[in-house]
């Protein structure tokens, strides 16, 4: 298979030669590095590569070139090869132009010249960009193949699990391709055996459970140690941050996650207000980096296991798992986050996973191409989803119960949503019904004080409310009437709390000593990625203080 291309563009022959040299040293084994000395030459070369179906992974262009600036070149590249990573080489005086290009042409990164030494200033940037590009363009020989019906809830669960765990897969719809028919014949699979999952090593799974799929993929589903210093329940931003800090500081750490790392943040198409990422980054990218970082320091990750109970066993805290051995630890961090609240409307439950979805990953937007998409919610997650769907769908309708977006959505998202030509915002409106045989066919909207309106619909994505997953904690860990965990100053004072120690509880400590809570699951948390990360890091400091006294 031909190597993907990295194209370097600069009008100065000496500079472009230096760029090509540095790129070949690092990436020459996996990529073909080519050059152009003018914008028109670069675009002519790109057009030829596109016609030959050659993949262009990245274009690195200088900004100041006669006749055609680097931004103009990269803007054309974005039109001809939308998935190509775009990097601008610029002088300090042009940084304002480069920052504007992040919004104007979806520039991926800009680098200040000179970039020496490349090991510090060039390679780390391109390593991340090329890793992201490679994940989006996997080698077909290493892909998982999923065969099933388009409007199947079980198939949707399998596809979602693969996406959330960053496993590249190829979707083959029953009856729509010879490859799908051949795989079903070879597997001897009937209608009740779908979906069929074919792994690169030749193994074939029929209607697998989440644990069976995780085991087959080589994901860890059981803890390895009899006792840990810290057990973290939930692998969202708070849990992953705690795992990084705890493991890096020498604590034996295990993270338990019932689905996949990332939580709600991991499904976000773009987190644009996270410190240090001027272009923003996807939730999947943030999650992938965090998991790699935690693993590097030695934190264990136990996936596809649901936590069903909690017990205090003397100085040890036990987390009870569904279908696996209990995990015992000297301290526990509850970081299970929240899940989207279910819409209570007639007909919706019958088509969940068949057109109605709670949350969405960035990669799911492409399947809505040419359709109308309805998004319910008014928080940042809904705004980000609407913008992502708008890149593919014919029209996106944002259904908002409140009087405006500004009350619950960041201003930068409000401005972009209102400016998008194919996004309609319907305020003071709710979904009051749905219907469909086998899949979603129509929804009923009702504006406050108005009549109900039935609309044809194939896609409905819900991003409303916050329902914490805390029933498994039992009565010992105090929660409010909605299920959010009480910590530190929110715990009731005096003997009614039943606090057994002379000291008061630490800031993130629950009503059970040694059990902490961080992130969205905690009462009165900020519900932002950065604050969850901060609480996760802070919890480790408090765990150290607790362990030092036990």
Short mmCIF file of C-alpha atoms in Angstrom, two decimals:
data_model
loop_
_atom_site.label_atom_id
_atom_site.label_comp_id
_atom_site.label_asym_id
_atom_site.label_seq_id
_atom_site.Cartn_x
_atom_site.Cartn_y
_atom_site.Cartn_z
CA UNK A 1 0.00 0.00 0.00
CA UNK A 2 1.35 3.45 -0.95
CA UNK A 3 2.52 5.62 1.92
CA UNK A 4 0.41 8.64 2.90
CA UNK A 5 1.78 12.03 1.87
CA UNK A 6 3.17 14.93 3.88
CA UNK A 7 3.49 18.05 1.70
CA UNK A 8 5.85 20.92 2.63
CA UNK A 9 5.33 24.32 0.95
CA UNK A 10 7.76 27.30 1.08
CA UNK A 11 9.00 29.71 -1.57
CA UNK A 12 12.53 29.74 -0.08
CA UNK A 13 14.37 26.68 -1.48
CA UNK A 14 16.69 26.52 1.53
CA UNK A 15 13.81 26.63 4.01
CA UNK A 16 11.68 24.04 2.24
CA UNK A 17 14.73 21.77 1.96
CA UNK A 18 15.23 22.07 5.72
CA UNK A 19 11.56 21.31 6.39
CA UNK A 20 11.65 18.25 4.13
CA UNK A 21 14.87 17.06 5.76
CA UNK A 22 13.43 17.28 9.27
CA UNK A 23 10.18 15.62 8.20
CA UNK A 24 11.95 12.73 6.50
CA UNK A 25 14.18 12.10 9.50
CA UNK A 26 11.17 11.59 11.73
CA UNK A 27 8.42 10.34 9.41
CA UNK A 28 10.13 9.02 6.28
CA UNK A 29 9.59 5.39 7.22
CA UNK A 30 5.79 5.73 7.31
CA UNK A 31 5.10 8.72 5.06
CA UNK A 32 6.27 10.04 1.71
CA UNK A 33 7.45 13.65 2.14
CA UNK A 34 7.15 15.90 -0.94
CA UNK A 35 7.73 19.61 -1.52
CA UNK A 36 6.43 22.62 -3.46
CA UNK A 37 7.91 26.12 -3.73
CA UNK A 38 4.74 28.04 -4.67
CA UNK A 39 1.09 27.90 -3.76
CA UNK A 40 -0.11 27.03 -7.28
CA UNK A 41 2.50 24.27 -7.53
CA UNK A 42 1.31 22.82 -4.21
CA UNK A 43 -2.34 22.84 -5.32
CA UNK A 44 -1.48 21.26 -8.68
CA UNK A 45 0.43 18.52 -6.86
CA UNK A 46 -2.47 18.03 -4.43
CA UNK A 47 -5.00 17.75 -7.26
CA UNK A 48 -2.88 15.07 -8.91
CA UNK A 49 -2.63 13.12 -5.65
CA UNK A 50 -6.40 13.33 -5.08
CA UNK A 51 -7.08 12.08 -8.60
CA UNK A 52 -4.78 9.14 -7.97
CA UNK A 53 -6.61 8.41 -4.68
CA UNK A 54 -3.44 9.06 -2.68
CA UNK A 55 -3.97 10.01 0.94
CA UNK A 56 -2.52 13.37 2.03
CA UNK A 57 -2.03 13.26 5.78
CA UNK A 58 -0.65 16.77 6.34
CA UNK A 59 0.32 19.98 4.58
CA UNK A 60 2.91 22.25 6.23
CA UNK A 61 2.97 25.66 4.57
CA UNK A 62 4.81 28.94 5.08
CA UNK A 63 2.54 31.99 5.40
CA UNK A 64 4.50 34.69 3.55
CA UNK A 65 4.81 33.60 -0.06
CA UNK A 66 4.49 35.76 -3.19
CA UNK A 67 1.26 35.47 -5.15
CA UNK A 68 -0.51 33.18 -2.71
CA UNK A 69 -0.26 33.18 1.09
CA UNK A 70 0.00 30.05 3.15
CA UNK A 71 -3.53 30.53 4.52
CA UNK A 72 -4.88 30.78 0.96
CA UNK A 73 -3.06 27.56 0.08
CA UNK A 74 -4.37 25.73 3.14
CA UNK A 75 -7.90 26.99 2.51
CA UNK A 76 -7.82 25.32 -0.91
CA UNK A 77 -6.34 22.18 0.60
CA UNK A 78 -9.24 22.03 3.07
CA UNK A 79 -11.70 22.12 0.14
CA UNK A 80 -9.96 19.41 -1.90
CA UNK A 81 -8.89 17.14 0.97
CA UNK A 82 -11.07 17.85 4.05
CA UNK A 83 -9.36 15.36 6.37
CA UNK A 84 -5.82 16.60 5.78
CA UNK A 85 -4.09 18.15 8.80
CA UNK A 86 -3.12 21.80 8.17
CA UNK A 87 -0.06 23.42 9.76
CA UNK A 88 1.02 27.03 9.13
CA UNK A 89 4.62 28.20 9.54
CA UNK A 90 4.55 31.85 10.51
CA UNK A 91 6.59 34.70 11.94
CA UNK A 92 5.71 36.36 15.22
CA UNK A 93 4.18 39.34 13.38
CA UNK A 94 1.61 37.06 11.73
CA UNK A 95 0.27 35.31 14.83
CA UNK A 96 -3.02 37.27 14.75
CA UNK A 97 -3.59 36.08 11.19
CA UNK A 98 -2.82 32.52 12.21
CA UNK A 99 -5.22 32.62 15.16
CA UNK A 100 -8.02 33.93 12.91
CA UNK A 101 -7.29 31.07 10.50
CA UNK A 102 -8.19 28.58 13.23
CA UNK A 103 -11.80 29.71 12.89
CA UNK A 104 -11.77 30.74 9.22
CA UNK A 105 -10.26 27.63 7.62
CA UNK A 106 -10.19 25.18 10.53
CA UNK A 107 -6.41 25.43 10.80
CA UNK A 108 -5.06 22.61 12.98
CA UNK A 109 -1.91 24.32 14.26
CA UNK A 110 0.52 27.15 13.63
CA UNK A 111 4.24 27.06 14.37
CA UNK A 112 6.53 30.00 14.90
CA UNK A 113 9.66 30.11 12.76
CA UNK A 114 12.31 28.93 13.32
CA UNK A 115 11.16 25.54 14.62
CA UNK A 116 14.61 24.39 15.79
CA UNK A 117 15.19 22.13 17.55
CA UNK A 118 12.55 20.00 15.78
CA UNK A 119 12.56 17.44 18.63
CA UNK A 120 11.05 20.11 20.88
CA UNK A 121 9.07 22.41 18.58
CA UNK A 122 8.08 20.49 15.44
CA UNK A 123 7.82 16.77 16.12
CA UNK A 124 5.55 16.85 19.21
CA UNK A 125 2.96 18.88 17.26
CA UNK A 126 3.06 16.67 14.16
CA UNK A 127 3.16 13.48 16.24
CA UNK A 128 -0.23 14.37 17.73
CA UNK A 129 -1.75 15.52 14.43
CA UNK A 130 -0.57 12.45 12.51
CA UNK A 131 -1.73 10.14 15.28
CA UNK A 132 -5.21 11.67 15.01
CA UNK A 133 -5.14 11.36 11.22
CA UNK A 134 -4.04 7.72 11.41
CA UNK A 135 -6.85 6.91 13.83
CA UNK A 136 -9.34 8.33 11.31
CA UNK A 137 -7.73 6.42 8.41
CA UNK A 138 -6.97 2.93 9.74
CA UNK A 139 -5.34 0.18 7.76
CA UNK A 140 -8.17 -1.98 6.43
CA UNK A 141 -6.28 -5.13 7.46
CA UNK A 142 -6.47 -4.10 11.14
CA UNK A 143 -10.13 -3.03 11.16
CA UNK A 144 -12.93 -4.66 13.07
CA UNK A 145 -15.96 -5.35 10.85
CA UNK A 146 -19.50 -5.08 12.20
CA UNK A 147 -22.41 -6.63 10.29
CA UNK A 148 -25.94 -5.82 11.35
CA UNK A 149 -29.13 -3.93 10.71
CA UNK A 150 -28.99 -0.14 10.55
CA UNK A 151 -31.95 0.30 12.90
CA UNK A 152 -30.97 -2.24 15.57
CA UNK A 153 -30.49 -1.20 19.20
CA UNK A 154 -28.03 -4.05 19.82
CA UNK A 155 -25.98 -3.13 16.76
CA UNK A 156 -26.00 0.50 17.88
CA UNK A 157 -24.65 -0.53 21.30
CA UNK A 158 -21.78 -2.48 19.72
CA UNK A 159 -20.86 0.37 17.38
CA UNK A 160 -21.03 2.89 20.23
CA UNK A 161 -18.80 0.72 22.44
CA UNK A 162 -16.19 0.49 19.68
CA UNK A 163 -16.24 4.23 19.04
CA UNK A 164 -15.99 5.13 22.72
CA UNK A 165 -13.02 2.80 23.15
CA UNK A 166 -11.24 4.17 20.06
CA UNK A 167 -11.43 0.90 18.14
CA UNK A 168 -11.58 1.52 14.35
CA UNK A 169 -14.33 -0.47 12.67
CA UNK A 170 -16.05 -0.81 9.32
CA UNK A 171 -19.84 -0.95 9.22
CA UNK A 172 -21.46 -3.45 6.82
CA UNK A 173 -25.24 -3.32 6.59
CA UNK A 174 -27.13 -6.55 6.07
CA UNK A 175 -28.33 -6.88 2.48
CA UNK A 176 -26.33 -3.89 1.27
CA UNK A 177 -22.99 -5.46 0.33
CA UNK A 178 -21.53 -8.75 -0.88
CA UNK A 179 -18.95 -8.59 1.92
CA UNK A 180 -21.70 -8.50 4.56
CA UNK A 181 -23.45 -11.51 3.00
CA UNK A 182 -20.19 -13.46 2.76
CA UNK A 183 -19.32 -12.81 6.41
CA UNK A 184 -22.75 -13.94 7.58
CA UNK A 185 -22.49 -17.12 5.49
CA UNK A 186 -19.01 -17.94 6.81
CA UNK A 187 -20.15 -17.33 10.40
CA UNK A 188 -23.33 -19.34 9.91
CA UNK A 189 -25.23 -16.45 11.47
CA UNK A 190 -29.00 -16.13 11.38
CA UNK A 191 -31.28 -13.17 12.13
CA UNK A 192 -31.07 -13.77 15.89
CA UNK A 193 -27.24 -13.75 15.85
CA UNK A 194 -26.81 -10.13 14.79
CA UNK A 195 -24.73 -8.12 15.03
CA UNK A 196 -21.76 -10.17 13.89
CA UNK A 197 -18.35 -8.77 14.79
CA UNK A 198 -15.34 -9.99 12.80
CA UNK A 199 -11.95 -9.31 14.38
CA UNK A 200 -8.66 -8.89 12.50
CA UNK A 201 -7.30 -12.15 13.98
CA UNK A 202 -10.14 -14.13 12.36
CA UNK A 203 -12.34 -14.51 15.45
CA UNK A 204 -16.05 -13.94 14.88
CA UNK A 205 -18.51 -12.94 17.61
CA UNK A 206 -22.27 -13.27 17.27
CA UNK A 207 -24.48 -10.81 19.21
CA UNK A 208 -21.69 -10.30 21.79
CA UNK A 209 -22.25 -8.81 25.21
CA UNK A 210 -20.16 -5.80 26.13
CA UNK A 211 -17.85 -7.90 28.31
CA UNK A 212 -17.42 -10.54 25.59
CA UNK A 213 -16.53 -7.85 23.08
CA UNK A 214 -14.09 -6.17 25.46
CA UNK A 215 -12.36 -9.48 26.24
CA UNK A 216 -12.06 -10.32 22.53
CA UNK A 217 -10.49 -6.93 21.84
CA UNK A 218 -7.92 -7.43 24.56
CA UNK A 219 -9.36 -4.80 26.88
CA UNK A 220 -8.93 -5.50 30.59
CA UNK A 221 -12.19 -6.48 32.30
CA UNK A 222 -10.81 -7.73 35.63
CA UNK A 223 -8.56 -6.22 38.28
CA UNK A 224 -5.15 -7.83 38.82
CA UNK A 225 -4.35 -7.00 42.45
CA UNK A 226 -6.05 -8.12 45.67
CA UNK A 227 -5.70 -4.65 47.23
CA UNK A 228 -5.14 -1.14 45.85
CA UNK A 229 -4.37 2.19 47.44
CA UNK A 230 -7.07 3.89 45.39
CA UNK A 231 -10.02 2.60 43.38
CA UNK A 232 -11.53 5.21 41.05
CA UNK A 233 -15.07 4.52 39.86
CA UNK A 234 -15.65 6.33 36.57
CA UNK A 235 -13.23 7.27 33.80
CA UNK A 236 -14.45 10.73 32.84
CA UNK A 237 -12.20 13.80 33.12
CA UNK A 238 -12.26 13.75 36.95
CA UNK A 239 -11.47 10.04 37.18
CA UNK A 240 -8.75 10.13 34.57
CA UNK A 241 -7.10 13.18 36.13
CA UNK A 242 -7.10 11.43 39.50
CA UNK A 243 -5.62 8.30 37.90
CA UNK A 244 -2.77 10.29 36.35
CA UNK A 245 -1.87 12.07 39.57
CA UNK A 246 -2.34 9.07 41.86
CA UNK A 247 -0.34 6.65 39.71
CA UNK A 248 2.40 9.20 39.04
CA UNK A 249 2.80 9.67 42.80
CA UNK A 250 3.21 5.97 43.48
CA UNK A 251 -0.29 4.95 44.57
CA UNK A 252 -1.47 1.55 43.35
CA UNK A 253 -4.43 2.74 41.31
CA UNK A 254 -7.28 1.05 39.46
CA UNK A 255 -10.03 2.73 37.42
CA UNK A 256 -13.38 0.98 36.85
CA UNK A 257 -15.57 2.11 33.95
CA UNK A 258 -18.78 0.41 32.84
CA UNK A 259 -18.64 1.68 29.25
CA UNK A 260 -15.51 3.41 28.00
CA UNK A 261 -13.18 6.18 29.17
CA UNK A 262 -14.21 9.79 28.61
CA UNK A 263 -17.71 10.06 30.00
CA UNK A 264 -19.93 12.74 28.46
CA UNK A 265 -16.87 14.85 27.66
CA UNK A 266 -15.43 11.98 25.63
CA UNK A 267 -18.40 12.23 23.26
CA UNK A 268 -17.91 15.93 22.57
CA UNK A 269 -17.11 16.87 18.96
CA UNK A 270 -15.06 19.83 20.13
CA UNK A 271 -14.04 21.30 23.48
CA UNK A 272 -12.98 24.80 22.50
CA UNK A 273 -12.56 26.50 25.89
CA UNK A 274 -10.08 24.04 27.42
CA UNK A 275 -6.90 25.81 28.51
CA UNK A 276 -3.90 25.34 26.22
CA UNK A 277 -5.75 24.23 23.07
CA UNK A 278 -6.55 27.36 21.01
CA UNK A 279 -8.10 25.30 18.21
CA UNK A 280 -9.95 23.16 20.72
CA UNK A 281 -9.80 19.39 20.82
CA UNK A 282 -12.32 16.62 20.57
CA UNK A 283 -13.47 14.72 23.61
CA UNK A 284 -12.10 11.55 22.03
CA UNK A 285 -8.67 13.15 21.64
CA UNK A 286 -8.61 14.42 25.22
CA UNK A 287 -9.68 10.98 26.47
CA UNK A 288 -7.10 9.14 24.37
CA UNK A 289 -4.30 11.36 25.70
CA UNK A 290 -5.46 10.99 29.30
CA UNK A 291 -5.77 7.19 29.13
CA UNK A 292 -2.29 6.90 27.60
CA UNK A 293 -0.90 9.17 30.31
CA UNK A 294 -2.53 7.23 33.15
CA UNK A 295 -1.40 3.90 31.68
CA UNK A 296 2.15 5.18 31.30
CA UNK A 297 2.29 5.79 35.06
CA UNK A 298 0.91 2.33 35.82
CA UNK A 299 -2.78 2.89 36.53
CA UNK A 300 -4.95 -0.14 35.70
CA UNK A 301 -8.12 0.30 33.64
CA UNK A 302 -11.00 -2.18 34.14
CA UNK A 303 -13.63 -1.71 31.41
CA UNK A 304 -17.12 -2.99 30.60
CA UNK A 305 -17.88 -3.71 34.25
CA UNK A 306 -20.85 -2.17 36.01
CA UNK A 307 -20.43 -1.26 39.67
CA UNK A 308 -23.39 -2.61 41.64
CA UNK A 309 -22.51 -2.03 45.29
CA UNK A 310 -20.18 -0.65 47.95
CA UNK A 311 -19.11 -2.00 51.34
CA UNK A 312 -16.91 -0.88 54.21
CA UNK A 313 -14.76 -3.77 55.42
CA UNK A 314 -12.84 -2.40 58.39
CA UNK A 315 -10.03 -0.20 57.01
CA UNK A 316 -10.77 -1.38 53.47
CA UNK A 317 -13.38 -0.07 51.04
CA UNK A 318 -14.86 -2.63 48.63
CA UNK A 319 -16.38 -1.88 45.21
CA UNK A 320 -18.70 -4.66 44.07
CA UNK A 321 -18.79 -5.48 40.35
CA UNK A 322 -21.37 -7.21 38.19
CA UNK A 323 -19.92 -10.53 37.03
CA UNK A 324 -16.43 -10.05 38.45
CA UNK A 325 -14.51 -10.24 41.72
CA UNK A 326 -14.89 -7.31 44.13
CA UNK A 327 -12.16 -4.67 44.12
CA UNK A 328 -10.76 -3.73 47.53
CA UNK A 329 -8.87 -0.50 48.15
CA UNK A 330 -7.74 1.65 51.03
CA UNK A 331 -9.58 4.63 49.49
CA UNK A 332 -12.27 5.11 46.84
CA UNK A 333 -13.00 8.03 44.52
CA UNK A 334 -16.52 8.29 43.09
CA UNK A 335 -16.21 9.96 39.67
CA UNK A 336 -19.11 8.38 37.81
CA UNK A 337 -20.29 11.68 36.37
CA UNK A 338 -23.83 12.00 35.09
CA UNK A 339 -25.82 10.55 32.22
CA UNK A 340 -28.33 12.33 30.02
CA UNK A 341 -31.84 12.35 31.41
CA UNK A 342 -34.41 10.31 29.50
CA UNK A 343 -37.15 12.14 27.69
CA UNK A 344 -40.55 11.22 29.05
CA UNK A 345 -42.71 11.19 25.94
CA UNK A 346 -44.95 8.51 24.40
CA UNK A 347 -43.25 6.35 21.78
CA UNK A 348 -39.63 7.37 22.47
CA UNK A 349 -38.51 4.32 24.43
CA UNK A 350 -39.61 2.00 21.61
CA UNK A 351 -37.09 3.54 19.17
CA UNK A 352 -34.05 4.16 21.41
CA UNK A 353 -31.00 3.12 19.40
CA UNK A 354 -33.16 3.17 16.25
CA UNK A 355 -33.09 6.87 15.54
CA UNK A 356 -33.37 8.16 19.12
CA UNK A 357 -30.01 8.51 20.86
CA UNK A 358 -28.91 9.91 24.22
CA UNK A 359 -25.68 11.77 23.51
CA UNK A 360 -23.59 11.27 20.38
CA UNK A 361 -19.96 10.87 19.40
CA UNK A 362 -18.34 13.11 16.81
CA UNK A 363 -18.02 10.24 14.35
CA UNK A 364 -21.77 9.56 14.33
CA UNK A 365 -22.52 12.78 12.46
CA UNK A 366 -21.51 11.40 9.05
CA UNK A 367 -24.37 8.87 9.04
CA UNK A 368 -26.89 11.73 9.04
CA UNK A 369 -25.73 13.10 5.69
CA UNK A 370 -28.58 14.69 3.75
CA UNK A 371 -31.13 14.23 6.56
CA UNK A 372 -32.83 16.52 9.03
CA UNK A 373 -31.48 16.09 12.56
CA UNK A 374 -33.23 17.13 15.78
CA UNK A 375 -31.05 17.93 18.82
CA UNK A 376 -32.71 18.44 22.22
CA UNK A 377 -30.92 20.54 24.82
CA UNK A 378 -29.42 23.96 25.49
CA UNK A 379 -26.13 23.26 27.28
CA UNK A 380 -22.67 23.26 25.70
CA UNK A 381 -22.91 19.58 24.78
CA UNK A 382 -26.04 20.25 22.71
CA UNK A 383 -24.47 23.26 21.00
CA UNK A 384 -21.33 21.35 20.10
CA UNK A 385 -23.38 18.45 18.78
CA UNK A 386 -25.57 20.76 16.67
CA UNK A 387 -22.51 22.35 15.06
CA UNK A 388 -20.98 18.94 14.37
CA UNK A 389 -24.16 17.56 12.81
CA UNK A 390 -24.51 20.73 10.72
CA UNK A 391 -21.36 19.76 8.83
CA UNK A 392 -23.15 16.69 7.42
CA UNK A 393 -26.92 16.99 7.81
CA UNK A 394 -29.17 18.95 5.49
CA UNK A 395 -30.69 20.78 8.46
CA UNK A 396 -30.30 20.71 12.23
CA UNK A 397 -33.14 21.76 14.52
CA UNK A 398 -32.08 22.63 18.08
CA UNK A 399 -35.09 22.09 20.36
CA UNK A 400 -34.82 24.24 23.50
CA UNK A 401 -37.31 24.27 26.35
CA UNK A 402 -36.12 27.64 27.73
CA UNK A 403 -36.55 31.19 26.48
CA UNK A 404 -32.96 31.59 25.19
CA UNK A 405 -29.64 29.83 24.74
CA UNK A 406 -27.53 32.30 26.68
CA UNK A 407 -28.75 31.10 30.09
CA UNK A 408 -27.08 27.68 29.78
CA UNK A 409 -24.66 27.77 26.81
CA UNK A 410 -21.28 29.49 26.53
CA UNK A 411 -21.41 32.66 24.44
CA UNK A 412 -18.88 31.46 21.87
CA UNK A 413 -21.14 28.50 21.10
CA UNK A 414 -24.31 30.62 21.06
CA UNK A 415 -22.75 32.91 18.44
CA UNK A 416 -21.70 30.03 16.22
CA UNK A 417 -25.02 28.19 16.51
CA UNK A 418 -27.03 31.30 15.61
CA UNK A 419 -24.70 32.08 12.70
CA UNK A 420 -24.86 28.58 11.16
CA UNK A 421 -27.05 28.75 8.04
CA UNK A 422 -28.51 25.25 8.42
CA UNK A 423 -29.25 25.31 12.17
CA UNK A 424 -32.74 26.35 13.29
CA UNK A 425 -33.31 27.10 16.97
CA UNK A 426 -36.79 26.47 18.33
CA UNK A 427 -37.17 28.08 21.74
CA UNK A 428 -39.88 27.31 24.33
CA UNK A 429 -40.42 23.96 22.58
CA UNK A 430 -40.47 20.36 23.80
CA UNK A 431 -40.62 16.88 22.27
CA UNK A 432 -43.92 15.41 23.42
CA UNK A 433 -44.13 12.25 21.33
CA UNK A 434 -42.56 9.96 18.75
CA UNK A 435 -43.66 7.14 16.50
CA UNK A 436 -42.11 4.58 14.20
CA UNK A 437 -42.20 0.91 13.31
CA UNK A 438 -38.74 -0.58 13.81
CA UNK A 439 -37.13 2.88 13.69
CA UNK A 440 -37.94 6.53 14.31
CA UNK A 441 -40.26 7.96 11.66
CA UNK A 442 -41.76 11.09 13.22
CA UNK A 443 -41.65 13.25 16.33
CA UNK A 444 -44.20 15.60 17.86
CA UNK A 445 -43.07 19.06 18.95
CA UNK A 446 -45.11 21.46 21.02
CA UNK A 447 -44.26 25.13 21.50
CA UNK A 448 -45.33 26.63 24.81
CA UNK A 449 -48.90 27.85 24.49
CA UNK A 450 -49.20 26.44 20.98
CA UNK A 451 -50.51 23.37 19.20
CA UNK A 452 -48.62 20.09 18.76
CA UNK A 453 -46.84 19.62 15.42
CA UNK A 454 -45.97 16.23 13.92
CA UNK A 455 -42.76 16.22 11.83
CA UNK A 456 -41.05 13.50 9.85
CA UNK A 457 -37.75 12.61 11.54
CA UNK A 458 -35.10 9.91 11.28
CA UNK A 459 -32.70 11.26 13.91
CA UNK A 460 -33.26 12.63 17.42
CA UNK A 461 -30.30 13.23 19.74
CA UNK A 462 -30.97 14.15 23.36
CA UNK A 463 -28.61 16.21 25.55
CA UNK A 464 -30.70 17.22 28.56
CA UNK A 465 -30.43 17.13 32.30
CA UNK A 466 -27.97 15.44 34.58
CA UNK A 467 -28.78 12.12 36.22
CA UNK A 468 -25.99 10.92 38.57
CA UNK A 469 -25.29 7.19 38.75
CA UNK A 470 -25.02 6.71 42.52
CA UNK A 471 -27.60 4.11 43.57
CA UNK A 472 -24.82 1.56 43.99
CA UNK A 473 -23.41 3.54 46.94
CA UNK A 474 -26.22 2.45 49.27
CA UNK A 475 -27.31 4.36 52.37
CA UNK A 476 -23.90 4.95 53.93
CA UNK A 477 -22.83 7.63 51.40
CA UNK A 478 -25.17 10.60 51.77
CA UNK A 479 -26.73 12.13 48.66
CA UNK A 480 -29.33 14.76 47.91
CA UNK A 481 -32.79 13.93 46.63
CA UNK A 482 -31.53 13.87 43.03
CA UNK A 483 -28.66 11.50 43.79
CA UNK A 484 -25.73 13.94 43.83
CA UNK A 485 -23.07 13.03 46.41
CA UNK A 486 -22.63 15.32 49.41
CA UNK A 487 -19.04 16.16 50.28
CA UNK A 488 -17.13 18.27 52.80
CA UNK A 489 -19.05 21.45 53.67
CA UNK A 490 -22.30 20.08 52.19
CA UNK A 491 -22.48 17.28 54.74
CA UNK A 492 -24.95 17.94 57.58
CA UNK A 493 -23.16 19.05 60.77
CA UNK A 494 -23.26 17.35 64.13
CA UNK A 495 -24.03 13.79 65.23
CA UNK A 496 -26.81 13.31 62.67
CA UNK A 497 -24.13 12.85 60.06
CA UNK A 498 -22.74 9.84 61.83
CA UNK A 499 -19.18 10.92 61.12
CA UNK A 500 -16.94 8.55 63.13
CA UNK A 501 -13.70 10.55 63.27
CA UNK A 502 -12.60 13.44 65.47
CA UNK A 503 -11.45 15.46 62.47
CA UNK A 504 -14.00 16.89 60.09
CA UNK A 505 -14.36 15.54 56.55
CA UNK A 506 -12.00 16.83 53.89
CA UNK A 507 -13.36 19.09 51.14
CA UNK A 508 -14.14 16.27 48.67
CA UNK A 509 -14.73 13.54 51.26
CA UNK A 510 -18.14 11.92 51.58
CA UNK A 511 -19.97 10.79 54.71
CA UNK A 512 -17.77 7.66 54.70
CA UNK A 513 -14.12 8.38 55.60
CA UNK A 514 -11.79 7.42 52.77
CA UNK A 515 -14.51 7.70 50.14
CA UNK A 516 -14.21 10.85 48.02
CA UNK A 517 -16.21 12.32 45.14
CA UNK A 518 -15.11 14.54 42.25
CA UNK A 519 -16.59 15.98 39.08
CA UNK A 520 -20.20 16.15 37.95
CA UNK A 521 -21.40 13.48 40.40
CA UNK A 522 -20.68 15.80 43.33
CA UNK A 523 -23.33 18.22 44.57
CA UNK A 524 -22.78 21.80 43.40
CA UNK A 525 -19.95 20.99 40.99
CA UNK A 526 -19.34 23.33 38.04
CA UNK A 527 -20.19 20.82 35.26
CA UNK A 528 -17.16 21.82 33.18
CA UNK A 529 -14.30 19.66 31.93
CA UNK A 530 -11.58 21.84 33.43
CA UNK A 531 -13.21 21.94 36.87
CA UNK A 532 -13.67 18.16 36.83
CA UNK A 533 -9.99 17.71 36.00
CA UNK A 534 -9.09 20.07 38.85
CA UNK A 535 -11.25 18.19 41.34
CA UNK A 536 -9.77 14.89 40.23
CA UNK A 537 -6.27 16.21 40.88
CA UNK A 538 -7.29 17.74 44.20
CA UNK A 539 -8.85 14.48 45.36
CA UNK A 540 -5.48 12.73 45.17
CA UNK A 541 -3.97 15.29 47.55
CA UNK A 542 -6.79 14.55 49.98
CA UNK A 543 -6.39 10.77 49.52
CA UNK A 544 -2.73 11.14 50.52
CA UNK A 545 -3.79 12.99 53.68
CA UNK A 546 -6.34 10.30 54.51
CA UNK A 547 -3.93 7.39 53.91
CA UNK A 548 -1.27 9.07 56.07
CA UNK A 549 -3.61 8.89 59.08
CA UNK A 550 -4.86 5.30 58.68
#
